[in-house]
Short mmCIF file of C-alpha atoms in Angstrom, two decimals:
data_model
loop_
_atom_site.label_atom_id
_atom_site.label_comp_id
_atom_site.label_asym_id
_atom_site.label_seq_id
_atom_site.Cartn_x
_atom_site.Cartn_y
_atom_site.Cartn_z
CA MET A 1 -13.67 71.59 1.46
CA ALA A 2 -17.18 72.89 1.34
CA TRP A 3 -17.83 75.91 -0.75
CA ASP A 4 -18.28 79.15 1.04
CA PRO A 5 -20.01 81.95 -0.84
CA PHE A 6 -18.64 84.48 1.68
CA THR A 7 -14.95 83.55 0.81
CA GLU A 8 -15.71 84.16 -2.99
CA VAL A 9 -17.45 87.55 -2.34
CA GLU A 10 -14.47 88.74 -0.11
CA THR A 11 -12.07 87.55 -2.93
CA LEU A 12 -14.10 89.49 -5.58
CA ARG A 13 -14.16 92.46 -3.16
CA ARG A 14 -10.48 92.67 -2.70
CA GLU A 15 -9.81 92.19 -6.42
CA ILE A 16 -12.06 95.09 -7.06
CA ASP A 17 -10.23 97.22 -4.33
CA ARG A 18 -6.95 96.40 -5.71
CA VAL A 19 -8.11 97.63 -9.37
CA PHE A 20 -9.34 100.94 -7.59
CA ASN A 21 -6.21 101.31 -5.90
CA GLN A 22 -3.95 100.99 -9.02
CA PHE A 23 -5.86 103.92 -10.53
CA GLY A 24 -5.23 105.95 -7.24
CA LEU A 25 -8.83 105.84 -6.13
CA GLU A 26 -9.53 104.58 -2.72
CA ALA A 27 -12.48 102.31 -2.43
CA GLU A 28 -14.62 102.12 0.56
CA PRO A 29 -15.55 98.36 1.28
CA PHE A 30 -19.03 97.72 0.18
CA SER A 31 -19.80 94.46 2.14
CA ARG A 32 -18.19 94.22 5.27
CA VAL A 33 -19.57 92.28 8.21
CA ALA A 34 -18.92 93.43 11.83
CA PHE A 35 -17.01 91.22 14.24
CA LEU A 36 -16.85 88.00 12.38
CA PRO A 37 -13.77 85.87 12.36
CA ALA A 38 -11.87 86.18 9.20
CA ARG A 39 -13.85 88.97 7.66
CA GLY A 40 -13.14 92.65 7.38
CA PRO A 41 -14.92 94.76 10.10
CA ARG A 42 -17.74 96.97 9.32
CA GLN A 43 -17.40 100.41 10.55
CA TYR A 44 -18.75 100.58 14.18
CA PRO A 45 -20.36 102.35 15.91
CA LEU A 46 -22.56 103.79 12.94
CA ILE A 47 -22.33 107.80 13.28
CA ASN A 48 -24.17 110.92 12.53
CA THR A 49 -22.37 114.16 12.37
CA TYR A 50 -23.87 117.79 12.30
CA GLU A 51 -22.92 121.14 13.31
CA ASP A 52 -24.25 124.64 14.34
CA LYS A 53 -22.48 127.91 14.74
CA ASP A 54 -20.42 127.10 17.70
CA ASN A 55 -20.07 122.91 17.75
CA LEU A 56 -19.74 119.96 15.85
CA TYR A 57 -21.92 117.19 17.12
CA ILE A 58 -21.32 113.47 16.77
CA GLU A 59 -24.10 110.53 17.74
CA ALA A 60 -22.68 107.18 17.69
CA LEU A 61 -25.10 104.35 17.83
CA ALA A 62 -23.54 101.93 20.33
CA PRO A 63 -26.23 99.79 22.19
CA GLY A 64 -24.78 97.29 24.67
CA VAL A 65 -21.37 98.80 24.94
CA ASP A 66 -20.02 98.77 28.31
CA PRO A 67 -19.65 102.61 29.23
CA ALA A 68 -16.58 102.00 31.29
CA SER A 69 -14.67 100.63 28.21
CA LEU A 70 -15.52 103.64 26.04
CA ASP A 71 -12.33 105.67 25.06
CA VAL A 72 -12.72 108.97 22.94
CA SER A 73 -9.86 110.97 21.78
CA VAL A 74 -9.13 113.82 19.30
CA LEU A 75 -5.74 114.41 17.91
CA ARG A 76 -5.54 117.31 15.48
CA ASN A 77 -8.62 116.67 13.05
CA THR A 78 -9.06 112.92 13.78
CA LEU A 79 -11.49 111.57 16.29
CA THR A 80 -11.00 108.06 17.67
CA ILE A 81 -13.93 105.98 19.49
CA SER A 82 -12.93 102.71 20.83
CA GLY A 83 -14.64 100.33 23.33
CA GLU A 84 -16.13 96.77 23.88
CA LYS A 85 -19.56 95.30 23.35
CA ARG A 86 -19.80 92.36 25.49
CA GLN A 87 -21.79 89.19 24.64
CA ALA A 88 -25.40 89.11 25.52
CA ALA A 89 -25.45 85.97 27.35
CA ALA A 90 -22.15 85.56 29.26
CA GLY A 91 -21.32 81.92 30.16
CA VAL A 92 -23.34 80.31 27.63
CA ARG A 93 -21.33 77.52 25.61
CA PRO A 94 -21.21 78.66 22.01
CA GLU A 95 -22.82 75.21 20.79
CA ALA A 96 -25.92 75.97 23.00
CA PHE A 97 -26.74 78.89 20.57
CA HIS A 98 -29.42 78.41 18.14
CA ARG A 99 -29.01 81.81 16.57
CA ASN A 100 -26.44 84.36 17.54
CA GLU A 101 -26.80 87.49 15.41
CA ARG A 102 -25.77 90.39 17.97
CA ALA A 103 -22.08 91.30 17.40
CA SER A 104 -19.76 91.45 20.26
CA GLY A 105 -15.94 92.10 20.92
CA ARG A 106 -13.68 95.16 20.82
CA PHE A 107 -13.90 97.79 18.43
CA ILE A 108 -12.19 101.15 17.25
CA ARG A 109 -13.31 103.70 14.77
CA SER A 110 -11.31 106.69 13.77
CA LEU A 111 -12.68 109.54 11.41
CA GLU A 112 -11.40 112.60 10.07
CA LEU A 113 -13.44 115.63 11.32
CA PRO A 114 -14.53 118.23 8.85
CA ILE A 115 -13.31 121.36 10.93
CA GLU A 116 -10.79 122.13 13.60
CA VAL A 117 -12.10 121.73 17.09
CA GLU A 118 -10.90 122.51 20.51
CA GLU A 119 -9.45 119.15 21.59
CA ASN A 120 -9.23 119.93 25.29
CA GLU A 121 -12.88 121.12 25.64
CA VAL A 122 -14.63 118.01 24.09
CA ARG A 123 -17.56 116.58 25.93
CA ALA A 124 -18.99 112.91 25.91
CA GLU A 125 -22.05 111.45 27.37
CA TYR A 126 -23.42 107.95 27.04
CA LYS A 127 -27.25 107.93 27.14
CA ASP A 128 -29.58 105.12 26.12
CA GLY A 129 -27.14 103.31 23.60
CA LEU A 130 -25.94 106.52 22.12
CA LEU A 131 -22.55 108.23 22.57
CA LEU A 132 -23.22 111.95 22.47
CA LEU A 133 -20.06 113.84 21.61
CA THR A 134 -19.83 117.79 21.54
CA LEU A 135 -16.79 119.23 20.00
CA PRO A 136 -16.59 123.07 20.25
CA LYS A 137 -15.13 124.56 16.89
CA ALA A 138 -11.63 126.26 17.12
CA ALA A 139 -11.92 129.82 16.89
CA LYS A 140 -10.29 129.87 13.39
CA ALA A 141 -12.89 127.47 12.09
CA LYS A 142 -15.84 129.65 13.15
CA PRO A 143 -17.18 132.05 10.34
CA LYS A 144 -16.04 135.67 10.72
CA GLN A 145 -18.86 138.51 10.44
CA ILE A 146 -17.30 141.23 8.62
CA SER A 147 -18.98 144.60 8.64
CA VAL A 148 -19.39 146.40 5.28
CA ALA A 149 -18.60 150.08 5.39
CA VAL A 150 -20.98 152.22 3.21
CA ALA A 151 -19.30 155.18 1.55
#
């Protein structure tokens, strides 16, 4: 059997994760590769999160994703995005490729939101390869202005 450096690195990563877990520390995977068989998936899509006074905004980088396959859901404080990125050249036999670096396949990503949002008022738009989400903050998550009485 031929030596596979990826198998060795994956074995080392699992051992490091096991040691961290023994001490009660959750270790984020440091070298994950997206969509490769027998490899742990990298978090996809890549996400930016920011907020203003009224909303939480999420930009998910998802070029080449079929917009009809996108599914976005919010349950309590967890956002889940799933969908499918199709192969660039459909119908081409795998052995015909000289290089195939673009990932494809189904994906799902869940992340914990930093604040509570109004689940029923979430808006989603797919534009230029970006999934743009606007999540209105729940009333109790918005800062309250308290007037100070002068005595």
